mmCIF file of C-alpha atoms and ligand atoms in Angstrom:
data_model
loop_
_atom_site.group_PDB
_atom_site.id
_atom_site.type_symbol
_atom_site.label_atom_id
_atom_site.label_comp_id
_atom_site.label_asym_id
_atom_site.label_seq_id
_atom_site.Cartn_x
_atom_site.Cartn_y
_atom_site.Cartn_z
ATOM 1 C CA MET A 1 5.560 -6.257 9.015
ATOM 2 C CA ILE A 2 8.586 -6.301 6.693
ATOM 3 C CA SER A 3 11.596 -8.334 7.871
ATOM 4 C CA ILE A 4 14.789 -6.401 7.248
ATOM 5 C CA GLY A 5 18.356 -7.686 6.924
ATOM 6 C CA VAL A 6 21.289 -5.270 6.873
ATOM 7 C CA LEU A 7 24.606 -6.067 5.191
ATOM 8 C CA VAL A 8 27.579 -4.141 6.567
ATOM 9 C CA SER A 9 31.368 -4.075 6.466
ATOM 10 C CA GLY A 10 32.525 -1.365 8.830
ATOM 11 C CA ARG A 11 31.513 1.516 11.062
ATOM 12 C CA GLY A 12 27.739 1.027 10.930
ATOM 13 C CA SER A 13 26.466 4.574 11.366
ATOM 14 C CA ASN A 14 23.779 4.101 8.699
ATOM 15 C CA LEU A 15 22.787 0.829 10.362
ATOM 16 C CA GLU A 16 22.436 2.704 13.633
ATOM 17 C CA SER A 17 20.306 5.440 12.070
ATOM 18 C CA ILE A 18 17.854 2.769 10.911
ATOM 19 C CA LEU A 19 17.900 0.897 14.226
ATOM 20 C CA ASP A 20 17.167 4.225 15.947
ATOM 21 C CA ALA A 21 14.329 4.917 13.517
ATOM 22 C CA VAL A 22 12.762 1.578 14.449
ATOM 23 C CA ASP A 23 13.326 2.175 18.184
ATOM 24 C CA ASN A 24 11.786 5.665 17.929
ATOM 25 C CA ALA A 25 8.803 4.313 15.983
ATOM 26 C CA TYR A 26 9.621 6.396 12.914
ATOM 27 C CA ILE A 27 9.628 3.030 11.134
ATOM 28 C CA THR A 28 6.719 0.977 12.477
ATOM 29 C CA LYS A 29 6.098 -1.540 9.701
ATOM 30 C CA GLY A 30 9.588 -3.006 9.498
ATOM 31 C CA LYS A 31 11.852 -4.810 11.926
ATOM 32 C CA ILE A 32 15.573 -5.491 11.649
ATOM 33 C CA LYS A 33 15.952 -9.245 11.997
ATOM 34 C CA VAL A 34 19.629 -9.686 11.296
ATOM 35 C CA VAL A 35 22.851 -7.785 10.605
ATOM 36 C CA ILE A 36 25.423 -9.615 8.493
ATOM 37 C CA SER A 37 29.015 -8.467 8.175
ATOM 38 C CA ASN A 38 31.612 -9.784 5.751
ATOM 39 C CA LYS A 39 34.241 -8.504 8.192
ATOM 40 C CA PRO A 40 34.233 -10.354 11.550
ATOM 41 C CA ASN A 41 35.676 -7.321 13.388
ATOM 42 C CA ALA A 42 33.316 -4.680 11.967
ATOM 43 C CA PRO A 43 32.180 -2.154 14.629
ATOM 44 C CA ALA A 44 28.705 -2.435 13.050
ATOM 45 C CA LEU A 45 28.318 -5.857 14.725
ATOM 46 C CA GLY A 46 28.731 -4.150 18.105
ATOM 47 C CA ILE A 47 25.974 -1.710 17.182
ATOM 48 C CA ALA A 48 23.670 -4.621 16.339
ATOM 49 C CA GLU A 49 24.452 -6.187 19.697
ATOM 50 C CA LYS A 50 23.742 -2.916 21.521
ATOM 51 C CA HIS A 51 20.291 -2.924 19.922
ATOM 52 C CA SER A 52 19.749 -6.637 20.696
ATOM 53 C CA VAL A 53 19.647 -7.591 17.030
ATOM 54 C CA PRO A 54 21.424 -10.790 15.917
ATOM 55 C CA GLY A 55 24.747 -9.880 14.324
ATOM 56 C CA ILE A 56 26.463 -12.508 12.218
ATOM 57 C CA ALA A 57 29.885 -12.533 10.603
ATOM 58 C CA VAL A 58 29.979 -14.292 7.259
ATOM 59 C CA ASP A 59 33.691 -13.899 6.623
ATOM 60 C CA ASP A 60 34.530 -13.230 2.984
ATOM 61 C CA HIS A 61 38.224 -13.919 3.390
ATOM 62 C CA GLY A 62 39.383 -15.713 0.251
ATOM 63 C CA PHE A 63 36.290 -14.856 -1.809
ATOM 64 C CA PRO A 64 36.420 -12.455 -4.757
ATOM 65 C CA LYS A 65 34.679 -9.078 -4.315
ATOM 66 C CA LYS A 66 31.713 -10.356 -6.320
ATOM 67 C CA SER A 67 30.839 -13.980 -5.692
ATOM 68 C CA TRP A 68 27.665 -16.016 -6.004
ATOM 69 C CA GLU A 69 29.269 -18.654 -3.802
ATOM 70 C CA TYR A 70 29.707 -16.096 -1.004
ATOM 71 C CA ASP A 71 26.277 -14.569 -1.573
ATOM 72 C CA GLN A 72 24.620 -17.953 -1.109
ATOM 73 C CA LYS A 73 26.049 -18.023 2.424
ATOM 74 C CA ALA A 74 24.809 -14.507 3.147
ATOM 75 C CA MET A 75 21.388 -15.280 1.646
ATOM 76 C CA ALA A 76 21.092 -18.443 3.750
ATOM 77 C CA ALA A 77 21.628 -16.317 6.870
ATOM 78 C CA LEU A 78 19.029 -13.797 5.654
ATOM 79 C CA LYS A 79 16.463 -16.526 5.013
ATOM 80 C CA THR A 80 17.134 -18.215 8.365
ATOM 81 C CA HIS A 81 16.128 -14.915 9.965
ATOM 82 C CA GLY A 82 12.987 -14.533 7.875
ATOM 83 C CA VAL A 83 14.316 -12.018 5.353
ATOM 84 C CA THR A 84 12.902 -13.694 2.260
ATOM 85 C CA PRO A 85 12.842 -12.649 -1.407
ATOM 86 C CA ARG A 86 9.043 -12.619 -1.239
ATOM 87 C CA ASP A 87 8.467 -10.174 1.577
ATOM 88 C CA GLY A 88 11.819 -9.134 3.050
ATOM 89 C CA LEU A 89 14.041 -6.106 2.539
ATOM 90 C CA VAL A 90 17.847 -6.131 2.328
ATOM 91 C CA LEU A 91 19.780 -2.961 3.133
ATOM 92 C CA LEU A 92 23.366 -2.422 2.041
ATOM 93 C CA ALA A 93 24.878 -0.038 4.579
ATOM 94 C CA GLY A 94 28.559 0.592 4.037
ATOM 95 C CA TYR A 95 28.782 -2.883 2.492
ATOM 96 C CA MET A 96 32.080 -3.120 0.640
ATOM 97 C CA ARG A 97 31.200 -6.068 -1.589
ATOM 98 C CA ILE A 98 29.546 -6.217 -4.994
ATOM 99 C CA VAL A 99 26.290 -8.131 -4.905
ATOM 100 C CA SER A 100 26.103 -10.949 -7.489
ATOM 101 C CA ASP A 101 23.618 -10.899 -10.370
ATOM 102 C CA GLN A 102 21.821 -13.939 -8.902
ATOM 103 C CA PHE A 103 21.322 -12.192 -5.541
ATOM 104 C CA ILE A 104 19.928 -9.108 -7.334
ATOM 105 C CA ASP A 105 17.583 -11.288 -9.396
ATOM 106 C CA GLU A 106 16.333 -13.250 -6.421
ATOM 107 C CA TYR A 107 15.632 -10.158 -4.264
ATOM 108 C CA HIS A 108 14.429 -8.069 -7.204
ATOM 109 C CA ASN A 109 13.704 -4.480 -6.096
ATOM 110 C CA ARG A 110 14.120 -5.570 -2.485
ATOM 111 C CA ILE A 111 17.744 -4.515 -2.017
ATOM 112 C CA MET A 112 18.536 -0.882 -1.212
ATOM 113 C CA ASN A 113 21.853 0.914 -1.045
ATOM 114 C CA VAL A 114 23.043 4.310 0.172
ATOM 115 C CA HIS A 115 25.767 6.078 -1.767
ATOM 116 C CA PRO A 116 27.539 9.275 -0.663
ATOM 117 C CA ALA A 117 27.099 11.184 -3.947
ATOM 118 C CA LEU A 118 24.350 12.522 -6.146
ATOM 119 C CA LEU A 119 24.184 9.598 -8.575
ATOM 120 C CA PRO A 120 24.771 9.136 -11.451
ATOM 121 C CA SER A 121 27.729 11.396 -10.619
ATOM 122 C CA PHE A 122 30.645 9.818 -8.775
ATOM 123 C CA PRO A 123 29.731 6.113 -8.474
ATOM 124 C CA GLY A 124 32.210 3.714 -6.926
ATOM 125 C CA LEU A 125 34.759 4.245 -4.193
ATOM 126 C CA GLU A 126 35.707 7.541 -2.513
ATOM 127 C CA ALA A 127 32.718 9.383 -3.920
ATOM 128 C CA GLN A 128 33.207 12.421 -1.668
ATOM 129 C CA LYS A 129 36.850 12.714 -2.783
ATOM 130 C CA GLN A 130 35.782 12.424 -6.417
ATOM 131 C CA ALA A 131 33.236 15.233 -5.895
ATOM 132 C CA LEU A 132 35.714 17.518 -4.167
ATOM 133 C CA GLU A 133 38.392 16.931 -6.791
ATOM 134 C CA HIS A 134 35.907 17.557 -9.591
ATOM 135 C CA GLY A 135 35.079 20.929 -8.063
ATOM 136 C CA VAL A 136 31.314 20.553 -7.776
ATOM 137 C CA LYS A 137 29.465 23.209 -5.758
ATOM 138 C CA VAL A 138 26.714 20.843 -4.645
ATOM 139 C CA ALA A 139 27.260 17.318 -3.319
ATOM 140 C CA GLY A 140 24.944 14.877 -1.571
ATOM 141 C CA CYS A 141 23.765 11.309 -1.226
ATOM 142 C CA THR A 142 21.438 8.838 -2.875
ATOM 143 C CA VAL A 143 19.325 5.916 -1.697
ATOM 144 C CA HIS A 144 18.548 3.590 -4.587
ATOM 145 C CA PHE A 145 17.490 0.049 -5.379
ATOM 146 C CA ALA A 146 20.440 -2.160 -6.210
ATOM 147 C CA GLU A 147 20.725 -3.512 -9.698
ATOM 148 C CA LYS A 148 23.396 -5.473 -11.536
ATOM 149 C CA THR A 149 25.430 -2.394 -12.406
ATOM 150 C CA VAL A 150 26.974 -0.923 -9.246
ATOM 151 C CA ASP A 151 25.480 2.376 -7.996
ATOM 152 C CA ALA A 152 23.092 2.522 -10.949
ATOM 153 C CA GLY A 153 19.667 1.300 -9.799
ATOM 154 C CA PRO A 154 16.405 3.282 -9.646
ATOM 155 C CA ILE A 155 16.755 6.289 -7.345
ATOM 156 C CA ILE A 156 14.450 6.443 -4.327
ATOM 157 C CA LEU A 157 15.612 9.596 -2.505
ATOM 158 C CA GLN A 158 18.433 12.110 -2.795
ATOM 159 C CA ALA A 159 19.610 14.957 -0.590
ATOM 160 C CA HIS A 160 22.025 17.730 -1.462
ATOM 161 C CA VAL A 161 24.526 19.667 0.615
ATOM 162 C CA PRO A 162 26.684 22.680 -0.321
ATOM 163 C CA VAL A 163 30.397 22.272 -0.938
ATOM 164 C CA ARG A 164 32.332 24.972 0.916
ATOM 165 C CA GLU A 165 35.576 26.609 -0.214
ATOM 166 C CA ASP A 166 37.475 25.256 2.771
ATOM 167 C CA ASP A 167 35.997 21.736 2.701
ATOM 168 C CA THR A 168 38.211 18.718 3.222
ATOM 169 C CA ILE A 169 37.169 15.167 2.381
ATOM 170 C CA GLU A 170 36.379 14.722 6.091
ATOM 171 C CA SER A 171 34.243 17.853 6.470
ATOM 172 C CA LEU A 172 32.318 17.189 3.259
ATOM 173 C CA SER A 173 31.843 13.507 4.152
ATOM 174 C CA SER A 174 30.423 14.353 7.547
ATOM 175 C CA ARG A 175 27.986 16.900 6.060
ATOM 176 C CA ILE A 176 26.844 14.251 3.551
ATOM 177 C CA LEU A 177 26.648 11.552 6.242
ATOM 178 C CA ARG A 178 24.144 13.576 8.256
ATOM 179 C CA GLU A 179 21.873 13.528 5.205
ATOM 180 C CA GLU A 180 22.430 9.778 4.679
ATOM 181 C CA HIS A 181 21.194 9.245 8.231
ATOM 182 C CA ARG A 182 18.052 11.210 7.385
ATOM 183 C CA ILE A 183 17.118 9.810 3.966
ATOM 184 C CA TYR A 184 18.003 6.126 4.457
ATOM 185 C CA PRO A 185 15.485 5.649 7.290
ATOM 186 C CA GLU A 186 12.981 7.685 5.260
ATOM 187 C CA ALA A 187 13.393 5.380 2.242
ATOM 188 C CA VAL A 188 12.992 2.315 4.482
ATOM 189 C CA ARG A 189 9.856 3.805 6.002
ATOM 190 C CA LEU A 190 8.389 4.451 2.544
ATOM 191 C CA PHE A 191 9.184 0.881 1.437
ATOM 192 C CA THR A 192 7.718 -0.708 4.555
ATOM 193 C CA GLU A 193 4.563 1.367 4.146
ATOM 194 C CA ASP A 194 4.277 0.127 0.552
ATOM 195 C CA LYS A 195 4.638 3.633 -0.833
ATOM 196 C CA LEU A 196 7.304 2.906 -3.466
ATOM 197 C CA HIS A 197 6.361 1.911 -6.984
ATOM 198 C CA VAL A 198 9.146 1.159 -9.454
ATOM 199 C CA ASP A 199 8.285 2.154 -13.024
ATOM 200 C CA GLY A 200 11.327 1.437 -15.182
ATOM 201 C CA ARG A 201 14.091 3.705 -13.919
ATOM 202 C CA ARG A 202 11.706 5.883 -11.961
ATOM 203 C CA VAL A 203 10.589 5.263 -8.402
ATOM 204 C CA ILE A 204 7.171 6.779 -7.829
ATOM 205 C CA ILE A 205 6.441 7.771 -4.233
ATOM 206 C CA LYS A 206 2.758 7.192 -3.610
ATOM 207 C CA ALA A 207 0.873 9.709 -1.495
HETATM 208 C C1 GRF B 1 28.597 5.716 3.968
HETATM 209 O O1 GRF B 1 29.130 6.942 3.583
HETATM 210 C C2 GRF B 1 27.856 5.071 2.834
HETATM 211 O O2 GRF B 1 27.211 5.979 1.991
HETATM 212 C C3 GRF B 1 28.947 4.384 2.073
HETATM 213 O O3 GRF B 1 29.825 3.908 3.058
HETATM 214 C C4 GRF B 1 29.683 4.680 4.246
HETATM 215 C C5 GRF B 1 29.312 3.719 5.338
HETATM 216 O O4 GRF B 1 29.268 4.320 6.590
HETATM 217 N N1 GRF B 1 28.411 3.372 1.189
HETATM 218 P P1 GRF B 1 28.610 3.558 7.818
HETATM 219 O O5 GRF B 1 29.290 2.197 7.916
HETATM 220 O O6 GRF B 1 27.149 3.445 7.566
HETATM 221 O O7 GRF B 1 28.932 4.416 8.986
#
């Protein structure tokens, strides 16, 4: 059984999709042990509570966006709940901080992120707006392992959606979000079933 910790900052819909996947036994070899939010008032903490999972606020007020000092506090909470660098899994789900190099090194290939664009296009903030403004005809989302460069780690799964002529940022974002809620639990399931093998930049999905 893989112990999972989820780092959040806001709404928590991706968190909920993974909690649901565990509740529905789509994910059977992983359990969410803790949800950690850098924002004490994040709705995601209420979602954790609804699912009877410990939700902890580790307030980042006063810390820079990337901080080893802050990450040590978050990592202590992960470890207290059994999410260890040896056999745990950390999920970034709408987490609006940049993970420090030391955190990435310690949980090497054990931190996943979901990004609302087909990486390597449109990394960073407001990815759906970037895609719409660029005029792409196909948009989508990516689940990848986190590495030191933001939104650049080995890609685990991607899903595409069409961009419509009358799309707004909201309509495109909600079409992409539905796919995030499908592929993030799928990537977690693959990891917990030991079906992911990282070979350089490529993630091989074992049969
Ligand atoms: C998602 O679109 C995710 O891809 C991005 O931030 C958003 C978080 O949404 N990183 P939620 O908090 O999971 O609802």
